[in-house]
Amino acid sequence: MFAVLMHAKSNYTIKTLNLPHMYNLEFNKNEDHLKLLLAKFKKTGEKVKLGGGEKSIAKHKQKGKLTARERIDHLRDPDADFFELGLFAGQDKYEEYGGCPAGGVVGGITRVSGKLCLVVANDATVKAGAWFPITGKKNLRFQEIAMENRLPIIYLVDSAGIFLPMQDEIFADKENFGRIFRNNAVMSSMGITQIAAVMGSCVAGGAYLPIMSDEALIVDKTGSIFLAGSYLVKAAIGESVDNETLGGSITQAEISGVIDDRFPDDKSCLDHIRYIVDKIGSYEKAGFSRIQSAKPSKNEKEIYGILPENKAKPYKTIDLIERLVDRSEFEQYKKGYGKTILCGYARIDGWAVGIVANNREVVKTAKGEMQFGGAIYTDSADKAARFIMNCNQKKIPLVFLQDVTGFMVGSRSEQAGIIKDGAKMVNAVSNSTVPKFTIVVGNSYGAGNYAMCGKAYDPRLILAWPTAKIAVMGGEQAANTLLQLEKSRLGIVSPEDEKALLEKITRKYNDQTSVMHAASNLWVDEIIDPLETRKWISVGIEMAEHCPVKPFNVGVIQT
């Protein structure tokens, strides 16, 4: 929007013109900023995809093996997208051990023989595919997605087992290595197809994963599976035996019967998996509404310029929604009430969805009171809770668009019952049984993260745009709070030292709130281009169709 001077009878007046976005300097600045962020993440992602590096890849291929990503590319249908999950898992972690790109495992959602499947492949170019703590966390997330959506899961095994220098952080706890095999058993009881191919090392406790799957295959010469390798057998019982005799393809497929079948190379093994998946029968559908897909009427690429570079600046969230939904049609629920959260019905790639979005505008209530955009007030929490319950009643999947600074504080909010209405919203989100999908657009602070279906509230997928920030509070407030604590601990400090201390605290806190930090810790499943949002939500609802919706009951709610 530009203000221009107009001459009228020798007096200058100001007139506001609504010019196209391409002529709006702030829009262009925002667009450039977001595109630079995307370019940065793409560059980092390309490096991550090299796994252990080009030298490690060359050694891997000398053994006649495909890389983890090549295996997935061969397995998936030629025209199928691969929705990778956790690309940045473990980023900037374990530097003392040389790092662990992508957590040492590649996985995601794709089509195999026309069926949606979750494919998980150990990356043996990263520490021989050994399991770091983040590797276990990532694999458990894959299994969680498979169980929630009853998706067939395919394991392409090539791993040396637990990374011994960190065994105390990966071995014994509830959410550690052993949980993987417990989940194998649970998924089998649920009737979820599990197929495993031993395409490299598969040792110690890790040997149970393929054998607890429905089908277990092995590649000749390169694949081996045993509880203990030749060195450990020698040390334990004094027996001298080579690994191939101990647990190679002939031993395990033709003598022990542990493996179902063996194949001469990676490609023939992967082709057989496609053959197996092709025979899987149909599933009971959830029955979500879908019609013919339509693109948004408004230009999707304008999303880049709508989001402010400065996270504190307001913007119209409706502008984002209209560039995400089919035909840009969004039917608002209680439009005039609880305006700091937008709720309404729409379609995304033909799928019916209920959208709950933080409104970043500064709005005026019917009482004439001003409400800050991004904050959740009592009326908006009340509205959102009711809308979420309605979507469960109608069996409509929920999409949360997070750009939230938290719940509004102060005497007016407390007296209006913000805790009660906030609890009502959290209750509705917690007990919701329709699939939930969360997109972290901008800020995700404090209890607002919880109420807007953060990771702890079981979204089927939680995705972040490059503009996302996740923390207990904003950087400036947190840094000043931490500064006061440090000053109390250190005693009197000079103004110069105080300034240096504040800068140090702010830098550290900002690093911890970055979207890369969130992705590294798997607080989000993936950082995505905003223009990919529709595809991710669509495939998420399609996989959720595999699992009927359970009855909805919110329990006790204060009204």
Coordinates of C-alpha atoms in Angstrom, one line a residue:
M1 CA 0.0 0.0 0.0
F2 CA 1.5 3.3 -1.0
A3 CA 0.7 6.9 -0.1
V4 CA 1.1 9.4 -3.0
L5 CA 0.7 13.1 -3.3
M6 CA -2.1 14.4 -5.4
H7 CA -2.3 18.1 -6.5
A8 CA -5.8 19.7 -6.1
K9 CA -6.4 23.5 -6.4
S10 CA -2.8 24.2 -5.2
N11 CA -3.3 22.1 -2.1
Y12 CA -1.5 18.7 -1.6
T13 CA -3.6 15.9 -0.2
I14 CA -2.6 12.3 0.5
K15 CA -4.4 9.4 -1.2
T16 CA -3.8 5.7 -0.5
L17 CA -3.5 3.4 -3.4
N18 CA -3.9 -0.4 -3.3
L19 CA -1.1 -1.4 -5.7
P20 CA -0.2 -5.0 -6.6
H21 CA 2.2 -6.8 -4.3
M22 CA 5.0 -6.5 -6.8
Y23 CA 5.1 -2.8 -6.2
N24 CA 5.1 -3.0 -2.4
L25 CA 8.6 -2.5 -1.0
E26 CA 7.8 -4.2 2.3
F27 CA 6.2 -7.2 0.5
N28 CA 9.3 -7.5 -1.7
K29 CA 11.6 -7.3 1.4
N30 CA 9.6 -10.1 3.1
E31 CA 9.7 -12.2 0.0
D32 CA 13.4 -11.9 -0.4
H33 CA 14.0 -12.7 3.3
L34 CA 11.9 -15.9 3.1
K35 CA 13.5 -17.0 -0.2
L36 CA 16.9 -16.5 1.3
L37 CA 15.9 -18.7 4.3
L38 CA 14.7 -21.4 1.9
A39 CA 17.9 -21.3 -0.1
K40 CA 19.9 -21.6 3.1
F41 CA 17.9 -24.7 4.2
K42 CA 18.1 -26.2 0.8
K43 CA 21.9 -25.8 0.7
T44 CA 22.2 -27.4 4.2
G45 CA 19.8 -30.2 3.2
E46 CA 21.9 -31.1 0.1
K47 CA 25.0 -31.4 2.3
V48 CA 23.0 -33.6 4.8
K49 CA 21.9 -35.8 2.0
L50 CA 25.6 -36.8 1.3
G51 CA 25.5 -38.7 4.6
G52 CA 29.0 -39.6 5.7
G53 CA 30.4 -37.8 2.7
E54 CA 31.6 -38.6 -0.8
K55 CA 34.5 -40.8 0.4
S56 CA 32.2 -42.9 2.6
I57 CA 29.7 -43.2 -0.3
A58 CA 32.5 -44.4 -2.7
K59 CA 33.5 -47.1 -0.2
H60 CA 29.9 -48.1 0.3
K61 CA 29.4 -48.6 -3.5
Q62 CA 32.6 -50.5 -3.8
K63 CA 30.9 -53.3 -1.9
G64 CA 28.2 -53.4 -4.6
K65 CA 25.6 -51.6 -2.4
L66 CA 23.2 -48.8 -3.2
T67 CA 23.1 -45.9 -0.8
A68 CA 20.1 -45.5 1.5
R69 CA 18.6 -42.8 -0.7
E70 CA 19.2 -44.8 -3.9
R71 CA 17.5 -47.8 -2.3
I72 CA 14.4 -45.6 -1.6
D73 CA 14.4 -44.1 -5.1
H74 CA 14.5 -47.6 -6.6
L75 CA 11.8 -48.9 -4.3
R76 CA 9.2 -46.1 -4.7
D77 CA 7.0 -45.7 -7.7
P78 CA 8.7 -43.7 -10.5
D79 CA 6.1 -40.9 -10.4
A80 CA 5.7 -40.9 -6.6
D81 CA 6.8 -38.0 -4.3
F82 CA 9.0 -38.9 -1.3
F83 CA 7.9 -36.9 1.7
E84 CA 11.1 -37.1 3.8
L85 CA 10.8 -36.8 7.6
G86 CA 13.5 -35.7 9.9
L87 CA 16.1 -34.6 7.3
F88 CA 17.7 -32.2 9.8
A89 CA 17.5 -34.6 12.8
G90 CA 20.8 -34.5 14.7
Q91 CA 22.0 -31.4 12.9
D92 CA 24.9 -29.8 14.8
K93 CA 24.8 -32.6 17.3
Y94 CA 27.6 -35.1 18.2
E95 CA 30.3 -33.0 16.7
E96 CA 32.9 -34.7 18.9
Y97 CA 32.2 -37.9 17.0
G98 CA 32.1 -36.3 13.6
G99 CA 28.3 -35.6 13.5
C100 CA 25.4 -37.7 12.6
P101 CA 23.7 -36.3 9.4
A102 CA 20.0 -37.0 9.3
G103 CA 20.4 -39.0 12.4
G104 CA 22.0 -41.8 10.4
V105 CA 18.7 -42.9 8.9
V106 CA 16.6 -41.8 6.0
G107 CA 12.8 -42.2 6.0
G108 CA 9.5 -40.9 4.9
I109 CA 6.2 -41.4 3.2
T110 CA 6.0 -42.6 -0.4
R111 CA 4.1 -44.9 -2.8
V112 CA 5.2 -48.4 -3.4
S113 CA 3.2 -50.4 -6.0
G114 CA 0.6 -47.7 -5.7
K115 CA 0.2 -48.0 -1.9
L116 CA 1.2 -45.3 0.6
C117 CA 4.0 -46.8 2.7
L118 CA 6.5 -45.6 5.3
V119 CA 10.1 -46.5 4.2
V120 CA 13.0 -46.4 6.6
A121 CA 16.6 -47.0 5.4
N122 CA 19.8 -47.0 7.6
D123 CA 22.5 -44.8 6.1
A124 CA 25.6 -47.0 6.4
T125 CA 27.8 -44.2 5.2
V126 CA 27.3 -42.5 8.6
K127 CA 29.3 -44.5 11.2
A128 CA 28.3 -47.8 9.5
G129 CA 24.7 -47.0 10.2
A130 CA 25.2 -47.1 14.0
W131 CA 22.4 -45.9 16.3
F132 CA 22.9 -42.5 18.1
P133 CA 20.3 -41.3 20.5
I134 CA 18.6 -39.2 17.8
T135 CA 18.6 -42.3 15.5
G136 CA 16.4 -44.1 18.1
K137 CA 14.1 -41.1 18.5
K138 CA 13.7 -40.7 14.8
N139 CA 13.0 -44.4 14.3
L140 CA 10.4 -44.3 17.0
R141 CA 8.7 -41.4 15.3
F142 CA 8.5 -43.4 12.1
Q143 CA 6.9 -46.3 13.9
E144 CA 4.5 -43.9 15.7
I145 CA 3.3 -42.5 12.4
A146 CA 2.9 -46.1 11.0
M147 CA 0.8 -47.1 14.1
E148 CA -1.4 -44.0 14.1
N149 CA -2.2 -44.4 10.5
R150 CA -1.9 -48.1 10.0
L151 CA 0.6 -47.6 7.3
P152 CA 2.7 -50.5 5.9
I153 CA 6.3 -49.9 7.0
I154 CA 9.4 -51.1 5.1
Y155 CA 12.8 -51.3 6.8
L156 CA 16.0 -51.3 4.7
V157 CA 18.5 -52.5 7.3
D158 CA 22.2 -51.7 7.1
S159 CA 23.4 -51.0 10.6
A160 CA 26.3 -51.8 12.9
G161 CA 23.9 -51.5 15.9
I162 CA 24.2 -49.1 18.9
F163 CA 26.9 -46.5 18.8
L164 CA 28.9 -47.8 21.8
P165 CA 30.4 -44.5 23.1
M166 CA 26.8 -43.3 23.7
Q167 CA 25.2 -46.6 24.8
D168 CA 24.0 -45.2 28.1
E169 CA 21.8 -42.7 26.2
I170 CA 20.3 -45.2 23.7
F171 CA 20.0 -48.6 25.4
A172 CA 17.9 -49.0 28.5
D173 CA 15.2 -46.3 28.8
K174 CA 11.6 -46.6 27.8
E175 CA 12.0 -44.4 24.6
N176 CA 15.3 -46.1 23.7
F177 CA 16.5 -48.8 21.3
G178 CA 14.4 -51.7 22.9
R179 CA 11.2 -49.8 22.3
I180 CA 11.7 -50.4 18.5
F181 CA 11.2 -54.1 18.9
R182 CA 8.3 -53.7 21.3
N183 CA 6.6 -51.6 18.6
N184 CA 7.4 -54.3 16.0
A185 CA 5.3 -56.7 18.1
V186 CA 2.5 -54.2 18.7
M187 CA 2.3 -53.3 15.0
S188 CA 2.1 -57.0 14.1
S189 CA -0.8 -57.5 16.5
M190 CA -2.5 -54.4 14.9
G191 CA -2.3 -56.1 11.5
I192 CA 0.2 -53.4 10.1
T193 CA 2.4 -54.9 7.4
Q194 CA 6.1 -54.8 8.2
I195 CA 8.7 -55.8 5.6
A196 CA 12.4 -55.9 6.3
A197 CA 15.4 -56.3 4.0
V198 CA 18.8 -57.0 5.4
M199 CA 21.0 -55.2 3.0
G200 CA 24.2 -54.9 5.1
S201 CA 25.1 -55.5 8.7
C202 CA 22.4 -56.4 11.2
V203 CA 23.8 -57.3 14.5
A204 CA 23.1 -57.8 18.2
G205 CA 19.7 -56.5 19.4
G206 CA 19.2 -55.0 16.0
A207 CA 18.8 -58.5 14.6
Y208 CA 15.4 -58.7 16.1
L209 CA 13.9 -56.0 14.0
P210 CA 13.8 -57.9 10.7
I211 CA 12.8 -61.1 12.4
M212 CA 9.9 -59.5 14.2
S213 CA 8.7 -58.1 10.8
D214 CA 6.2 -60.1 8.7
E215 CA 8.6 -60.7 5.9
A216 CA 12.4 -60.8 6.2
L217 CA 14.7 -60.8 3.1
I218 CA 18.5 -60.6 2.7
V219 CA 21.0 -59.6 0.0
D220 CA 23.7 -62.2 -0.8
K221 CA 27.3 -61.4 0.2
T222 CA 26.6 -58.0 1.6
G223 CA 23.8 -58.8 4.1
S224 CA 24.4 -60.6 7.4
I225 CA 22.4 -61.1 10.5
F226 CA 23.6 -62.5 13.9
L227 CA 23.4 -61.8 17.6
A228 CA 27.2 -61.6 17.8
G229 CA 29.8 -61.1 15.1
S230 CA 32.9 -63.3 14.7
Y231 CA 35.1 -61.2 17.0
L232 CA 32.7 -61.3 19.8
V233 CA 32.0 -65.1 19.3
K234 CA 35.8 -65.7 19.5
A235 CA 36.0 -63.6 22.7
A236 CA 32.9 -65.1 24.3
I237 CA 33.2 -68.8 23.6
G238 CA 36.5 -69.3 21.8
E239 CA 35.0 -70.3 18.5
S240 CA 36.7 -69.2 15.3
V241 CA 34.2 -68.6 12.5
D242 CA 33.8 -66.1 9.7
N243 CA 30.8 -63.8 9.5
E244 CA 29.4 -65.3 6.3
T245 CA 29.3 -68.7 7.8
L246 CA 28.0 -67.3 11.1
G247 CA 25.1 -65.3 9.7
G248 CA 25.3 -64.8 5.9
S249 CA 22.5 -65.2 3.4
I250 CA 22.9 -68.9 2.9
T251 CA 23.2 -69.7 6.6
Q252 CA 20.1 -67.6 7.5
A253 CA 17.9 -68.4 4.5
E254 CA 18.7 -72.1 3.9
I255 CA 20.0 -73.5 7.1
S256 CA 18.5 -71.6 10.1
G257 CA 15.3 -70.5 8.2
V258 CA 15.6 -67.1 10.0
I259 CA 15.3 -65.2 6.7
D260 CA 12.5 -65.9 4.2
D261 CA 14.4 -65.4 1.0
R262 CA 17.8 -64.2 -0.4
F263 CA 18.6 -62.1 -3.4
P264 CA 21.7 -61.5 -5.5
D265 CA 21.8 -57.7 -5.2
D266 CA 20.0 -54.7 -3.8
K267 CA 17.8 -54.0 -6.8
S268 CA 16.4 -57.6 -7.1
C269 CA 15.6 -57.5 -3.3
L270 CA 13.8 -54.1 -3.6
D271 CA 11.9 -55.4 -6.7
H272 CA 10.6 -58.3 -4.6
I273 CA 9.4 -55.9 -1.9
R274 CA 7.4 -54.1 -4.5
Y275 CA 5.9 -57.5 -5.5
I276 CA 4.9 -58.2 -1.9
V277 CA 3.4 -54.7 -1.4
D278 CA 1.4 -55.1 -4.6
K279 CA -0.5 -58.0 -3.0
I280 CA -1.5 -56.3 0.2
G281 CA -5.3 -56.1 0.5
S282 CA -7.5 -53.0 1.0
Y283 CA -8.1 -51.4 4.4
E284 CA -11.0 -50.0 6.3
K285 CA -11.3 -46.3 5.5
A286 CA -11.9 -43.5 7.9
G287 CA -14.3 -41.9 5.5
F288 CA -13.1 -38.3 5.3
S289 CA -14.8 -36.1 2.8
R290 CA -13.0 -35.5 -0.5
I291 CA -14.0 -33.9 -3.8
Q292 CA -12.2 -32.8 -6.9
S293 CA -9.1 -30.8 -6.0
A294 CA -8.9 -27.1 -7.0
K295 CA -6.0 -24.7 -6.7
P296 CA -6.3 -21.5 -4.6
S297 CA -7.8 -18.7 -6.6
K298 CA -5.3 -16.3 -5.1
N299 CA -1.6 -16.6 -6.0
E300 CA 0.1 -19.1 -3.7
K301 CA 3.5 -17.5 -4.2
E302 CA 2.4 -14.4 -2.5
I303 CA 2.7 -16.2 0.8
Y304 CA 6.4 -15.4 0.6
G305 CA 5.7 -11.6 0.8
I306 CA 2.8 -11.7 3.3
L307 CA 4.9 -13.1 6.2
P308 CA 6.8 -10.2 7.8
E309 CA 10.5 -10.5 8.2
N310 CA 10.0 -8.9 11.7
K311 CA 8.1 -11.5 13.7
A312 CA 6.6 -8.8 15.9
K313 CA 4.8 -7.1 13.0
P314 CA 1.1 -7.9 12.5
Y315 CA -0.4 -9.2 9.3
K316 CA -3.7 -10.7 8.1
T317 CA -3.6 -14.5 8.7
I318 CA -6.7 -14.7 6.4
D319 CA -4.3 -13.7 3.5
L320 CA -2.3 -16.9 4.2
I321 CA -5.3 -19.1 4.5
E322 CA -6.7 -17.9 1.2
R323 CA -3.5 -19.0 -0.5
L324 CA -3.5 -22.5 1.0
V325 CA -7.1 -23.6 0.5
D326 CA -9.0 -24.7 -2.6
R327 CA -10.5 -21.8 -4.6
S328 CA -9.4 -19.6 -1.7
E329 CA -12.7 -20.4 -0.1
F330 CA -12.7 -20.2 3.7
E331 CA -16.0 -20.4 5.6
Q332 CA -15.4 -18.8 9.0
Y333 CA -16.9 -20.0 12.3
K334 CA -18.0 -17.3 14.7
K335 CA -16.3 -14.6 12.6
G336 CA -17.2 -11.7 14.8
Y337 CA -16.2 -13.4 18.1
G338 CA -12.8 -14.4 19.5
K339 CA -11.0 -12.7 16.7
T340 CA -7.4 -13.5 17.6
I341 CA -8.1 -17.1 16.5
L342 CA -9.6 -17.8 13.1
C343 CA -11.6 -21.0 12.8
G344 CA -13.4 -22.2 9.7
Y345 CA -14.1 -24.9 7.1
A346 CA -12.2 -25.3 3.8
R347 CA -10.8 -27.9 1.5
I348 CA -7.2 -28.6 0.8
D349 CA -6.5 -30.7 -2.4
G350 CA -10.2 -31.7 -2.2
W351 CA -10.1 -32.9 1.4
A352 CA -12.5 -31.2 3.8
V353 CA -10.5 -29.6 6.7
G354 CA -11.2 -27.5 9.8
I355 CA -8.6 -24.8 10.2
V356 CA -7.6 -23.2 13.5
A357 CA -5.2 -20.3 12.9
N358 CA -3.7 -17.6 15.1
N359 CA -4.8 -14.3 13.7
R360 CA -1.9 -11.9 13.7
E361 CA -3.9 -8.7 13.3
V362 CA -4.6 -6.2 16.1
V363 CA -8.3 -6.5 16.4
K364 CA -11.1 -4.6 18.1
T365 CA -13.9 -6.4 20.0
A366 CA -17.6 -5.5 20.0
K367 CA -16.9 -3.8 23.4
G368 CA -14.3 -1.5 21.7
E369 CA -11.3 -3.3 23.4
M370 CA -8.1 -3.8 21.4
Q371 CA -6.6 -7.3 21.3
F372 CA -3.1 -8.1 20.3
G373 CA -2.6 -10.4 17.3
G374 CA -1.0 -13.7 18.0
A375 CA -2.2 -13.8 21.7
I376 CA -5.0 -16.2 22.7
Y377 CA -7.7 -14.4 24.7
T378 CA -10.6 -16.0 26.7
D379 CA -13.1 -15.6 23.8
S380 CA -10.8 -17.0 21.2
A381 CA -9.9 -20.0 23.3
D382 CA -13.6 -20.6 24.0
K383 CA -14.4 -20.4 20.2
A384 CA -11.5 -22.7 19.2
A385 CA -12.5 -25.3 21.7
R386 CA -16.1 -25.4 20.5
F387 CA -14.9 -25.5 16.8
I388 CA -12.5 -28.4 17.5
M389 CA -15.4 -30.3 19.1
N390 CA -17.6 -29.6 16.1
C391 CA -14.9 -31.0 13.7
N392 CA -14.7 -34.2 15.8
Q393 CA -18.5 -34.5 15.6
K394 CA -18.5 -34.1 11.8
K395 CA -15.3 -36.2 11.3
I396 CA -13.3 -33.4 9.7
P397 CA -9.5 -33.4 10.0
L398 CA -8.0 -30.4 11.8
V399 CA -5.2 -28.1 10.5
F400 CA -3.5 -25.8 13.0
L401 CA -1.6 -22.8 11.7
Q402 CA 0.6 -21.7 14.5
D403 CA 1.9 -18.1 14.9
V404 CA 1.2 -17.7 18.6
T405 CA 2.8 -15.6 21.3
G406 CA 0.9 -17.4 24.1
F407 CA -2.2 -16.8 26.2
M408 CA -2.9 -13.2 27.2
V409 CA -1.9 -12.3 30.7
G410 CA -2.9 -9.5 33.1
S411 CA -5.8 -8.8 35.6
R412 CA -8.4 -8.4 32.9
S413 CA -7.6 -11.8 31.4
E414 CA -7.4 -13.5 34.7
Q415 CA -10.7 -12.1 35.9
A416 CA -12.3 -13.2 32.6
G417 CA -11.2 -16.8 33.2
I418 CA -8.3 -17.2 30.8
I419 CA -7.0 -20.3 32.7
K420 CA -10.4 -22.0 32.5
D421 CA -11.0 -21.2 28.8
G422 CA -7.4 -22.1 28.0
A423 CA -7.8 -25.4 29.7
K424 CA -11.0 -26.0 27.7
M425 CA -9.1 -25.5 24.5
V426 CA -6.2 -27.8 25.6
N427 CA -8.7 -30.4 26.6
A428 CA -10.4 -30.3 23.2
V429 CA -7.1 -30.6 21.4
S430 CA -5.9 -33.4 23.7
N431 CA -9.0 -35.6 23.3
S432 CA -9.5 -34.9 19.6
T433 CA -9.7 -38.1 17.6
V434 CA -9.8 -36.8 14.1
P435 CA -6.3 -36.5 12.6
K436 CA -4.5 -33.2 13.4
F437 CA -1.9 -31.5 11.3
T438 CA 0.2 -28.7 12.7
I439 CA 2.1 -26.1 10.6
V440 CA 4.3 -23.8 12.6
V441 CA 4.2 -20.6 10.5
G442 CA 5.9 -18.2 12.8
N443 CA 6.1 -17.9 16.6
S444 CA 5.2 -20.9 18.8
Y445 CA 5.6 -19.7 22.3
G446 CA 4.6 -20.9 25.8
A447 CA 1.3 -22.7 26.4
G448 CA 0.2 -21.4 23.0
N449 CA 2.3 -24.2 21.5
Y450 CA 0.2 -26.7 23.5
A451 CA -3.2 -25.2 22.8
M452 CA -2.4 -25.0 19.1
C453 CA -1.5 -28.7 18.9
G454 CA 2.3 -28.7 19.5
K455 CA 4.3 -31.9 19.3
A456 CA 3.1 -33.1 22.7
Y457 CA -0.5 -33.2 21.5
D458 CA 0.0 -35.9 18.8
P459 CA -0.4 -34.2 15.5
R460 CA -0.2 -36.8 12.7
L461 CA 2.4 -34.5 11.2
I462 CA 4.0 -31.4 12.5
L463 CA 5.7 -29.2 9.9
A464 CA 7.5 -25.9 10.1
W465 CA 8.1 -23.1 7.6
P466 CA 11.6 -21.6 7.6
T467 CA 10.1 -18.6 9.5
A468 CA 9.2 -20.7 12.6
K469 CA 10.5 -20.2 16.1
I470 CA 9.6 -22.5 19.1
A471 CA 10.3 -21.5 22.7
V472 CA 8.7 -21.0 26.1
M473 CA 8.7 -17.3 25.4
G474 CA 10.0 -14.6 23.0
G475 CA 13.7 -14.0 22.9
E476 CA 13.7 -10.5 24.3
Q477 CA 11.6 -11.3 27.3
A478 CA 13.5 -14.5 28.0
A479 CA 16.9 -12.9 27.6
N480 CA 16.1 -10.1 30.1
T481 CA 14.6 -12.6 32.6
L482 CA 17.8 -14.8 32.3
L483 CA 19.9 -11.7 32.7
Q484 CA 18.3 -10.8 36.0
L485 CA 18.9 -14.4 37.2
E486 CA 22.6 -14.3 36.2
K487 CA 23.1 -10.9 37.8
S488 CA 21.7 -12.3 41.0
R489 CA 24.1 -15.2 40.9
L490 CA 27.1 -13.1 39.9
G491 CA 26.4 -10.1 42.1
I492 CA 27.0 -6.5 41.0
V493 CA 28.3 -6.2 37.4
S494 CA 29.4 -3.2 35.5
P495 CA 27.2 -1.8 32.7
E496 CA 29.7 -3.0 30.1
D497 CA 29.7 -6.6 31.6
E498 CA 25.9 -6.5 31.8
K499 CA 25.7 -5.6 28.1
A500 CA 28.1 -8.4 27.1
L501 CA 26.2 -10.8 29.3
L502 CA 22.9 -9.9 27.7
E503 CA 24.3 -10.3 24.2
K504 CA 25.7 -13.8 25.1
I505 CA 22.4 -14.9 26.7
T506 CA 20.4 -13.5 23.7
R507 CA 22.6 -15.3 21.2
K508 CA 22.3 -18.6 23.0
Y509 CA 18.5 -18.3 23.5
N510 CA 17.9 -17.3 19.8
D511 CA 19.9 -20.3 18.7
Q512 CA 17.7 -22.5 20.8
T513 CA 14.5 -21.0 19.4
S514 CA 15.6 -21.4 15.8
V515 CA 13.6 -23.7 13.5
M516 CA 16.8 -25.7 12.8
H517 CA 17.2 -26.4 16.5
A518 CA 13.6 -27.6 16.5
A519 CA 14.2 -29.8 13.5
S520 CA 17.4 -31.2 14.9
N521 CA 15.6 -32.3 18.0
L522 CA 12.6 -33.6 16.1
W523 CA 10.2 -31.2 17.6
V524 CA 9.0 -30.8 14.1
D525 CA 8.9 -33.6 11.4
E526 CA 10.3 -31.4 8.6
I527 CA 11.1 -27.9 7.5
I528 CA 9.1 -27.3 4.3
D529 CA 8.6 -24.7 1.6
P530 CA 5.3 -23.0 2.3
L531 CA 4.3 -23.8 -1.3
E532 CA 4.6 -27.5 -0.3
T533 CA 2.1 -27.2 2.5
R534 CA -1.0 -28.3 0.5
K535 CA 0.8 -31.5 -0.7
W536 CA 1.9 -32.4 2.8
I537 CA -1.5 -32.0 4.3
S538 CA -3.1 -33.9 1.5
V539 CA -0.8 -36.9 1.9
G540 CA -1.2 -36.7 5.6
I541 CA -5.0 -37.0 5.4
E542 CA -4.7 -39.8 2.8
M543 CA -2.5 -41.8 5.1
A544 CA -4.9 -41.1 8.0
E545 CA -7.7 -42.6 5.9
H546 CA -6.1 -46.0 6.7
C547 CA -7.4 -45.8 10.3
P548 CA -11.0 -45.4 11.4
V549 CA -11.7 -42.5 13.8
K550 CA -12.3 -43.4 17.4
P551 CA -15.3 -42.0 19.4
F552 CA -14.7 -38.5 20.8
N553 CA -15.1 -37.7 24.5
V554 CA -13.6 -34.6 26.2
G555 CA -14.3 -35.7 29.7
V556 CA -14.8 -32.9 32.3
I557 CA -14.6 -29.3 31.1
Q558 CA -15.3 -26.2 33.2
T559 CA -17.8 -24.0 31.4

